[in-house]
Phi, psi and omega in degrees: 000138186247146187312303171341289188282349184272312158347294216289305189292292145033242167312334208254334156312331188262325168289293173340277214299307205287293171334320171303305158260359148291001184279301211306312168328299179306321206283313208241064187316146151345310200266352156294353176292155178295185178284315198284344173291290184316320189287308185298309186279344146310293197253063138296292182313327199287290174324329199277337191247354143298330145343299186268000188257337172308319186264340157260032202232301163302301229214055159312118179090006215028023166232151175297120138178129221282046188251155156318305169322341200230098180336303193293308183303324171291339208248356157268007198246346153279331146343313229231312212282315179304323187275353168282286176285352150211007134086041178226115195306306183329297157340291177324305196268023160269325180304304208296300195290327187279328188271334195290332197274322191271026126278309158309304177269083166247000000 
């Protein structure tokens, strides 16, 4: 395979995806969507960046672990506290990131 085709698969991977979910948009106004499909798609953002913030939180190294020892869990498990009492993101990923750096350099 040449730099040619791997481009072409690619762009052609990006036109697939991106067509895929500009259809549902075009197709599908909002407000014909059901309520409970509209109530499901607010915490979309929220699943989506737990998804991706979870395993790194969890599984440091690619192995589980749940110890004190293990910075990113302490410092998302203060993260999370913050982000509970005052429901404010900034705040939360300043929180987070200012205990994960004073935790590393310990």
């Amino acid at each position: 395979m040449n730099r040619m085709d791997l481009w072409l698969i690619l762009l052609g991977g990006l036109v697939v995806t991106y067509a895929t979910r500009l259809s549902f948009i075009l197709l599908v106004p909002y407000e014909r969507l059901p309520a409970w499909i509209r109530r499901s798609l607010r915490l979309v953002p929220s699943a989506v960046l737990a998804a991706l913030i979870t395993p790194e939180l969890l599984l440091p190294g690619g192995s589980l672990d749940l110890s004190l020892g293990n910075e990113r869990l302490v410092a998302g498990a203060l993260a999370w506290v913050v982000a509970w009492r005052t429901r404010s993101a900034w705040l939360t990923i300043a929180c987070g990131m200012l205990a994960l750096f004073i935790l590393n350099n310990l």
